[in-house]
Short mmCIF file of C-alpha atoms in Angstrom, two decimals:
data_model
loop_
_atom_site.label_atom_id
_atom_site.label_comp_id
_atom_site.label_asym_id
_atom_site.label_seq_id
_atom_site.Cartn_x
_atom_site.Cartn_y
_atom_site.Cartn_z
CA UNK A 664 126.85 67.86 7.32
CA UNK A 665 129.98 69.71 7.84
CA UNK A 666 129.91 71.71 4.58
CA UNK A 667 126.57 73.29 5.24
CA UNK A 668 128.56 75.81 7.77
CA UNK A 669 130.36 76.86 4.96
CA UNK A 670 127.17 77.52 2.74
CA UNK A 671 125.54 79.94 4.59
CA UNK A 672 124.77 83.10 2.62
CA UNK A 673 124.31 85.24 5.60
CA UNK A 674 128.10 84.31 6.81
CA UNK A 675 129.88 84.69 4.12
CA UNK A 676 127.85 88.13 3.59
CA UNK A 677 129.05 89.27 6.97
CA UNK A 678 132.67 88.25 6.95
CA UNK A 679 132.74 89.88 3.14
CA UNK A 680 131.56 93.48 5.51
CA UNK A 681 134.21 93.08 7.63
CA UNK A 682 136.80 92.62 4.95
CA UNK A 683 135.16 96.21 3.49
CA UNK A 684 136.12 97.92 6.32
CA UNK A 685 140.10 97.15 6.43
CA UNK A 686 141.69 100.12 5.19
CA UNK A 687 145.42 98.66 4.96
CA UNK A 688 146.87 96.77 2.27
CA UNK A 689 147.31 93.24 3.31
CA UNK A 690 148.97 90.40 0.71
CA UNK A 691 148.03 86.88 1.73
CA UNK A 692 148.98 83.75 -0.03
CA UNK A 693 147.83 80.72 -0.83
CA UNK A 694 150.00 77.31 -1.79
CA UNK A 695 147.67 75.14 -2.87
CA UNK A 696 146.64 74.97 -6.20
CA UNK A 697 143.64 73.73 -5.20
CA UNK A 698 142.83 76.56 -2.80
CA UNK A 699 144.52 78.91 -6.01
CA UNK A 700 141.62 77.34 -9.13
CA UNK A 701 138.64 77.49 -5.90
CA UNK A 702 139.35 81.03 -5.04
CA UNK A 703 139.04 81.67 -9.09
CA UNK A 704 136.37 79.92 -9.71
CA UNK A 705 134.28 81.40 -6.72
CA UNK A 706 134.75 84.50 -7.86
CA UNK A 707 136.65 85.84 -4.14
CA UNK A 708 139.33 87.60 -5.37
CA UNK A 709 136.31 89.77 -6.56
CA UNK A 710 134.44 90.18 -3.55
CA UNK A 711 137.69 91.87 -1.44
CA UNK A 712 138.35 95.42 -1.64
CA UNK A 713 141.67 96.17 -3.45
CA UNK A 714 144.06 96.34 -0.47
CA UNK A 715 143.62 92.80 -0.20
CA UNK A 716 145.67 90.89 -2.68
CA UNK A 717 145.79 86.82 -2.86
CA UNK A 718 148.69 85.55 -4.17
CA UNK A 719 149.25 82.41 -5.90
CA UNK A 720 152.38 80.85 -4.28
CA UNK A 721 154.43 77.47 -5.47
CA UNK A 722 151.20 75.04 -5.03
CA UNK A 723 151.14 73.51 -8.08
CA UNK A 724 153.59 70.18 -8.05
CA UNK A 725 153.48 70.30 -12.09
CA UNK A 726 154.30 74.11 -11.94
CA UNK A 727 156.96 73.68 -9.84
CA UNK A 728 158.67 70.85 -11.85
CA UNK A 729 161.81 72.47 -13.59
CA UNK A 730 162.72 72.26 -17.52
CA UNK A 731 165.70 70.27 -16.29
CA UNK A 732 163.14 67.16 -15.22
CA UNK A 733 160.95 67.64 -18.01
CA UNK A 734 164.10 67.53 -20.17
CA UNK A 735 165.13 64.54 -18.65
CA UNK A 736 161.81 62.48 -19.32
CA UNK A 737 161.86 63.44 -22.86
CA UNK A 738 164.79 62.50 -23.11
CA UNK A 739 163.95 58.89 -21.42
CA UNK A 740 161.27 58.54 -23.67
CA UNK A 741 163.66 59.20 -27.04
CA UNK A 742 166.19 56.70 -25.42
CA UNK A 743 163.35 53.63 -24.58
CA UNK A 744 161.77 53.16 -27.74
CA UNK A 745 159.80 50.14 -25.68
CA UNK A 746 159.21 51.81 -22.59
CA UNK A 747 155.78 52.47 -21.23
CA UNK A 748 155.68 55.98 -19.61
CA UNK A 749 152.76 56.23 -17.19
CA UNK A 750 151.94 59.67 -15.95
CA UNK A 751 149.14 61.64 -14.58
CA UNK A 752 147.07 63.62 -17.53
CA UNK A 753 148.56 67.35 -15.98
CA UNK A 754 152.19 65.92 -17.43
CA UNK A 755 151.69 65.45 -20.79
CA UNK A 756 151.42 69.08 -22.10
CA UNK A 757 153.94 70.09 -20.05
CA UNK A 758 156.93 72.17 -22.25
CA UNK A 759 160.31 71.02 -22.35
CA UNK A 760 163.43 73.46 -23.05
CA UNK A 761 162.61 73.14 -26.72
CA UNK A 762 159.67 74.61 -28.00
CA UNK A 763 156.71 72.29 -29.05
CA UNK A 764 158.36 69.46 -27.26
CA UNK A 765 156.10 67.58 -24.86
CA UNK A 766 155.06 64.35 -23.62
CA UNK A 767 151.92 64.80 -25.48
CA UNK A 768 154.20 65.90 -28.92
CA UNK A 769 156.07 62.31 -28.33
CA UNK A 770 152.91 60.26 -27.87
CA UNK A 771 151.89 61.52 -30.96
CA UNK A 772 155.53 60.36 -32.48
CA UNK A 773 154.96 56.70 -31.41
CA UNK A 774 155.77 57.06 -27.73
CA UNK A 775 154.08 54.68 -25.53
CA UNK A 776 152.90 57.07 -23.05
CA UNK A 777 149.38 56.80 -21.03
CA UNK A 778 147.33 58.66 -18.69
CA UNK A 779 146.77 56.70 -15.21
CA UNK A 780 144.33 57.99 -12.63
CA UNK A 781 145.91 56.54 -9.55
CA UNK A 782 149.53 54.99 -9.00
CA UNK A 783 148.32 51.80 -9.00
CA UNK A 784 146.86 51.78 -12.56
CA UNK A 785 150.66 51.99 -13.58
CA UNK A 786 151.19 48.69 -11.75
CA UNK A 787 148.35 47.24 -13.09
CA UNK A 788 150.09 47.86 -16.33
CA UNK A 789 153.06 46.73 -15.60
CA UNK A 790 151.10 43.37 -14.38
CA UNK A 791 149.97 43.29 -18.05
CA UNK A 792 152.83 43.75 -20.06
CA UNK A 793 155.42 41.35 -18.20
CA UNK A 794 157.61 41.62 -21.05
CA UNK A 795 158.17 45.50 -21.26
CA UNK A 796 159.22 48.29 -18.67
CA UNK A 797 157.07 50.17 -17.18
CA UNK A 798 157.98 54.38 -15.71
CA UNK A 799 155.55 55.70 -13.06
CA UNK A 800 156.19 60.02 -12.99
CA UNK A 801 155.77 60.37 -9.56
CA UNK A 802 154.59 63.86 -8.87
CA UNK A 803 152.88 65.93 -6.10
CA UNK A 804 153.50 67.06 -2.56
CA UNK A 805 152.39 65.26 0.47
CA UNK A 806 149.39 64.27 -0.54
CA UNK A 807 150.22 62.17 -3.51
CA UNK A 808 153.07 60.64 -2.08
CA UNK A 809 150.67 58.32 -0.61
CA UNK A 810 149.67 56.49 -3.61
CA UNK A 811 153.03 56.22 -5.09
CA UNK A 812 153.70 54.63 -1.79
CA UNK A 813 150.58 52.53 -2.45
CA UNK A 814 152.17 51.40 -6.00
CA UNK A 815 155.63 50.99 -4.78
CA UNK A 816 154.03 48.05 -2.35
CA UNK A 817 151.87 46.52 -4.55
CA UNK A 818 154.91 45.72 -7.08
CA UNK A 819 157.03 44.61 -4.12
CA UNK A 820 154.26 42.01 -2.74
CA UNK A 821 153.64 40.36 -6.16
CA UNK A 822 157.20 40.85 -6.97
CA UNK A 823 156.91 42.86 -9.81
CA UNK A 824 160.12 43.52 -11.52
CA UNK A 825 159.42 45.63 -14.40
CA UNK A 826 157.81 48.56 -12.56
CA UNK A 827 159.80 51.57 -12.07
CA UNK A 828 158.97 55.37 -10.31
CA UNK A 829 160.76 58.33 -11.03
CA UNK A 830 160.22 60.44 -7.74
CA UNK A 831 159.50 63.90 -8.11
CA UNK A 832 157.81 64.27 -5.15
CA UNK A 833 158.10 67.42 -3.50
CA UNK A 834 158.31 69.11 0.61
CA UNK A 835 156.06 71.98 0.91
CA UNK A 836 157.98 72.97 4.69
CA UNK A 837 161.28 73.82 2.79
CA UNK A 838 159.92 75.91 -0.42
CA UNK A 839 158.23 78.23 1.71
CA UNK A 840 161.32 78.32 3.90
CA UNK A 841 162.78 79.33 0.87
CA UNK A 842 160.57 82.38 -0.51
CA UNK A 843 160.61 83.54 3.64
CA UNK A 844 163.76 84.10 3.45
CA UNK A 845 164.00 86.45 -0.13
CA UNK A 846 165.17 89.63 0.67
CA UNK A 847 161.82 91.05 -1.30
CA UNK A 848 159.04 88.76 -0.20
CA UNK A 849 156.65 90.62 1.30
CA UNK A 850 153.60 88.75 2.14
CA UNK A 851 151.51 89.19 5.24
CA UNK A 852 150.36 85.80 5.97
CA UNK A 853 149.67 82.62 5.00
CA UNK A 854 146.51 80.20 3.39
CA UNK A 855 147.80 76.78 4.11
CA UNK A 856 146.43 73.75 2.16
CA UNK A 857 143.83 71.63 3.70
CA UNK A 858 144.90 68.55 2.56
CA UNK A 859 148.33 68.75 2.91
CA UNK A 860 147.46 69.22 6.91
CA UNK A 861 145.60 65.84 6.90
CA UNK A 862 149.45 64.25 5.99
CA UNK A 863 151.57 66.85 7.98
CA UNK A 864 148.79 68.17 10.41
CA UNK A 865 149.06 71.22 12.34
CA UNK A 866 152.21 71.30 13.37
CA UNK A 867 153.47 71.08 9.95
CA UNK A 868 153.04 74.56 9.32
CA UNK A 869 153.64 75.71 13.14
CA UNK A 870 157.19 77.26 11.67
CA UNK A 871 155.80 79.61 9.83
CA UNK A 872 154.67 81.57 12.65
CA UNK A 873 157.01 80.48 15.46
CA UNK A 874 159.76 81.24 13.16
CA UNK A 875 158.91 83.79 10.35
CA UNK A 876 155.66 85.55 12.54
CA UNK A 877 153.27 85.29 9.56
CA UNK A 878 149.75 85.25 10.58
CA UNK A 879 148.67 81.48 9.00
CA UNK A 880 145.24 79.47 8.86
CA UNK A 881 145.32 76.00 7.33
CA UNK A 882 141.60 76.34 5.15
CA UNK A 883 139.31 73.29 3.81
CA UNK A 884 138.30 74.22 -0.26
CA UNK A 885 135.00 75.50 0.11
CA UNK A 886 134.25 79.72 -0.84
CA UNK A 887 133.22 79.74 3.15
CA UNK A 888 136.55 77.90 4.51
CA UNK A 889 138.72 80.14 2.54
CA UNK A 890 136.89 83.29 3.39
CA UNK A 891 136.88 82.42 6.60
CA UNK A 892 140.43 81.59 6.86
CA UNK A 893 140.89 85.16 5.66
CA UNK A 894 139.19 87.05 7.89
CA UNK A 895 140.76 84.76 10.86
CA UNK A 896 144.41 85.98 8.94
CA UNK A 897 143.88 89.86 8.59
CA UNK A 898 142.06 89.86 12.34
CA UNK A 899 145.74 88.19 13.43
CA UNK A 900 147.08 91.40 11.69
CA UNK A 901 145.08 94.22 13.09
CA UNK A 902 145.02 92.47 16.44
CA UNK A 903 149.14 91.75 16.35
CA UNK A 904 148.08 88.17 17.15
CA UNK A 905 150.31 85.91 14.98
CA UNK A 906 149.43 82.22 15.60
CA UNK A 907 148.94 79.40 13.44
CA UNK A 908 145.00 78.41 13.64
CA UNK A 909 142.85 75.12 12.19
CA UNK A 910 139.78 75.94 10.11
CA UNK A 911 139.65 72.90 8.67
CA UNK A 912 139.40 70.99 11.68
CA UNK A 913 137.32 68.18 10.37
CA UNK A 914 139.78 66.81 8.12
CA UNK A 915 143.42 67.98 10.00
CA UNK A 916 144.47 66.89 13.10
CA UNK A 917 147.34 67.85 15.41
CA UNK A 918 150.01 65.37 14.74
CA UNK A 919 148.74 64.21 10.68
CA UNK A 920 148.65 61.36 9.68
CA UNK A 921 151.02 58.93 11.48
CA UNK A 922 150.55 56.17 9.75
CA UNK A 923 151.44 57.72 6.47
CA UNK A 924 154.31 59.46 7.74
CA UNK A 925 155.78 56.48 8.96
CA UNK A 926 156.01 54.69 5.64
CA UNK A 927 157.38 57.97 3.66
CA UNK A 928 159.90 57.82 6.26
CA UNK A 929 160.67 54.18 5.71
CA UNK A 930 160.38 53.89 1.67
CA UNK A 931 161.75 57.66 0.88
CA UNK A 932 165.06 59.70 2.15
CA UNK A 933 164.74 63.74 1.43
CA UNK A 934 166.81 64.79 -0.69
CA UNK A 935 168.18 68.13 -2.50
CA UNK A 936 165.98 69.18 -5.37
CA UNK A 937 165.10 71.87 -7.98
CA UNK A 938 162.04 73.90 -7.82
CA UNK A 939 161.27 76.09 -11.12
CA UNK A 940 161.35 79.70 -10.74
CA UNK A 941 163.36 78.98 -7.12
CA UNK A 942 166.24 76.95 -8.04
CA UNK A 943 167.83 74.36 -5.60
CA UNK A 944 166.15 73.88 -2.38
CA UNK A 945 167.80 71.47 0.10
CA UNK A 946 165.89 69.05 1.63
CA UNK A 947 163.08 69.52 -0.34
CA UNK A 948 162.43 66.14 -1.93
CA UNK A 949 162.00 62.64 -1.94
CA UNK A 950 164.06 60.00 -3.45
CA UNK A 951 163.41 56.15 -3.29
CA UNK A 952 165.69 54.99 -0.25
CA UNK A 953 168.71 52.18 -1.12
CA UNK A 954 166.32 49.64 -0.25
CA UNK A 955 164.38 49.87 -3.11
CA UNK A 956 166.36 51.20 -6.15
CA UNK A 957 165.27 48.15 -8.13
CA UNK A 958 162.41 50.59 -8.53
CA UNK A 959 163.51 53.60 -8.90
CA UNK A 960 163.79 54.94 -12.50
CA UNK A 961 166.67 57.06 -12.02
CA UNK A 962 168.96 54.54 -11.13
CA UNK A 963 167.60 51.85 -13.44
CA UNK A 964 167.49 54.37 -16.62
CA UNK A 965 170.40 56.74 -15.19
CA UNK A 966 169.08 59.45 -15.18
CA UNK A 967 170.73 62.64 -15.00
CA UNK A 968 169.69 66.57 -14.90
CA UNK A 969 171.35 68.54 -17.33
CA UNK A 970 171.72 72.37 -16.64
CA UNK A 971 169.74 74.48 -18.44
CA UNK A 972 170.63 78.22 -18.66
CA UNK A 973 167.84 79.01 -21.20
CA UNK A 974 166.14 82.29 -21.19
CA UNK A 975 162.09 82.45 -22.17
CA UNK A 976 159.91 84.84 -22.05
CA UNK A 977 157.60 83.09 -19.89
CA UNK A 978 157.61 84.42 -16.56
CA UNK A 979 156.58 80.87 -14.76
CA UNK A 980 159.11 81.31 -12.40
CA UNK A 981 157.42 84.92 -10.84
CA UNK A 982 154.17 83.15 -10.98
CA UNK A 983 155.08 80.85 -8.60
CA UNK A 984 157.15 83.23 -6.89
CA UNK A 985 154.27 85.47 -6.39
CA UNK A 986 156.10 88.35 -7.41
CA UNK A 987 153.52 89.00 -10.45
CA UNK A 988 150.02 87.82 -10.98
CA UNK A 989 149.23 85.64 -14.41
CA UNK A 990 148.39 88.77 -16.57
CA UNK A 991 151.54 91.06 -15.98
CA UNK A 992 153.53 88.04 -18.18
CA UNK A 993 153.75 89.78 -21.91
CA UNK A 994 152.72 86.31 -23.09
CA UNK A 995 149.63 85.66 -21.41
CA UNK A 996 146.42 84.87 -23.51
CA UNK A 997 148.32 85.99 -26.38
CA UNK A 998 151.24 83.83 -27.95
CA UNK A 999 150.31 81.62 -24.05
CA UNK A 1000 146.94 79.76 -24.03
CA UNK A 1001 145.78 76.57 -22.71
CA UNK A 1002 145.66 75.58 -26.65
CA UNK A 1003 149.14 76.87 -26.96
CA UNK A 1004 151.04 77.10 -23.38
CA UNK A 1005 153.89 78.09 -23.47
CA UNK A 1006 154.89 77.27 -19.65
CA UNK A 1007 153.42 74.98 -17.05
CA UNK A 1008 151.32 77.36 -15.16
CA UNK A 1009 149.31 77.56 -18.06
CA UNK A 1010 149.34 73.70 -18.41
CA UNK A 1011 148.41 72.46 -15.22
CA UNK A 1012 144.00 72.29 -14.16
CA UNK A 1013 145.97 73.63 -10.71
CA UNK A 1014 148.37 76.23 -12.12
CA UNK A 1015 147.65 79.95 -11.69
CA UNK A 1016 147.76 81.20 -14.91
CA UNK A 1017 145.21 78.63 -16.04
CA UNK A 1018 142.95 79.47 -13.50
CA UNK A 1019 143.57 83.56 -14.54
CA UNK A 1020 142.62 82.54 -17.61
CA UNK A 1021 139.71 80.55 -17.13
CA UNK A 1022 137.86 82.49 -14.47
CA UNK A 1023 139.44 86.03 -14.03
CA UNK A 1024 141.12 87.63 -17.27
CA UNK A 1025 138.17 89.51 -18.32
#
């Protein structure tokens, strides 16, 4: 019943008047790639006037996975001939340094690497093949550390010894820390993502306007919730009434999710971590605590990151950034294609240059 409010012809029709009327250029942007393929594929970025730009931010967890990591896995994979990689399906086409290499490119080698749907599928397979190791890719922000979590218990009640994670799970608080406080970044305010909230809840994001004064609405994924968190955003600007406000009230609450805090607390420690396009953030992910490196891949495989100082063409890393849109990269829809990506924003069902391509480039 709570979606109908956000169906209503007549309401969306009147906040898309209002947005007609602002005369000032305004740059708002969202970090969710959820919120980034909805506003795409609902056709909004269409129904604002020009002055108001959305800008894809770092939402997207594979996006924001560096070459160094992706390295790394190949690499794992190349080095554990009998290892079972599990991963979600977003991973596999993901590039590597090298061109053409990819999880999908070793699968097709002889690599035993599947697709899982949940965390728990990767135990499940681990249950099943007692006599090999099994690698779960953790990946995602807040809301996917959950079911890693999930996994990470399951294997330690039935004392399951051949299931390992490889965390890559990601902090959204300190990345946008991070692009705050470039010298160049010059967005207005802020779309922040719905379901992140229900883990982090409101006061998650309160920083970004206590701190940085950027006008912010946390938005729910419907075309109404994200219009409407717009127009809430640009009336914070006209009025000069920064504060952080809840449109998605049904799903986040004040304080989160307390439960689910409490056990990434006690299972992960933050940690240091590269971001693509950003570089080292501190503090910005999450590492299996002492307590449980039996499980964690990177001690178990040691793993290491290798520097990479290769240049590419692909301009990823301003993507994310938000310092260009999809179709200001020379290689986009030309020698980059979802047939034929050449970086991970192209890869990803959440990345930006995906949805560009899918819903906007014509």
């Amino acid at each position: 019943m709570h979606l109908n409010e956000f169906r209503k012809p007549q309401d969306i029709d009147r906040v898309i008047k209002f947005l007609k009327k602002i005369d000032r250029k305004i740059k708002i942007m969202e970090v969710c790639g959820t919120h980034t393929m909805a506003i795409a594929k609902s056709g909004i970025k269409g129904l604002l006037p020009e002055n108001i730009k959305l800008i894809s931010g770092p939402g997207c967890p594979v996006c924001v996975t560096p070459s160094e990591e992706i390295d790394a896995i190949l690499e794992l994979c190349r080095k554990n001939r009998d290892l079972i990689i599990t991963t979600y399906g977003d991973m596999m086409k993901v590039p590597g340094t090298n061109v053409g290499e990819s999880l999908e490119k070793l699968r097709a080698l002889g690599s035993d690497i599947r697709i899982v749907y949940s965390a728990l599928d990767a135990v499940e397979i681990a249950k099943n093949n007692q006599d090999r190791e099994v690698v779960f890719l953790g990946i995602g922000f807040e809301t996917t550390t959950p079911g890693t979590i999930l996994a990470l218990e399951e294997a330690i009640n039935n004392n399951i010894n051949n299931f390992y994670i490889y965390s890559m799970h990601k902090l959204v608080e300190p990345a946008l820390r991070a692009l705050l406080e470039q010298p160049d970044f010059d967005i207005d305010g802020f779309i922040c993502p719905g379901h992140v909230g229900a883990v982090i809840g409101e006061e998650g994001f309160r920083f970004l306007v206590d701190e940085y004064k950027k006008p912010s609405v946390i938005c729910g994924f419907e075309a109404g919730d994200i219009l409407i968190g717009i127009f809430k955003i640009i009336n914070q600007i006209i009025n000069n009434d920064v504060k952080l406000e809840n449109e998605y009230k049904r799903v986040v609450k004040t304080e989160g999710n307390k439960i689910i805090k409490e056990k990434v607390e006690k299972y992960f420690k933050v940690s240091d971590d590269l971001w693509r396009g950003i570089g080292l953030i501190k503090n910005s992910g999450l590492k299996l605590r002492n307590e449980y490196e039996k499980f964690d891949a990177i001690t178990r495989f040691n793993i290491t990151l290798r520097e990479n100082n290769k240049t590419t063409a692909c301009r990823c890393g301003d993507v994310i950034k938000g310092k260009i849109e999809p179709n200001e990269c020379s290689l986009f829809g030309r020698l980059c294609t979802p047939e034929n990506a050449v970086g991970p924003c192209m890869v990803s069902s959440e990345g930006a240059c995906a949805a560009y391509y899918k819903y906007l480039q014509f």
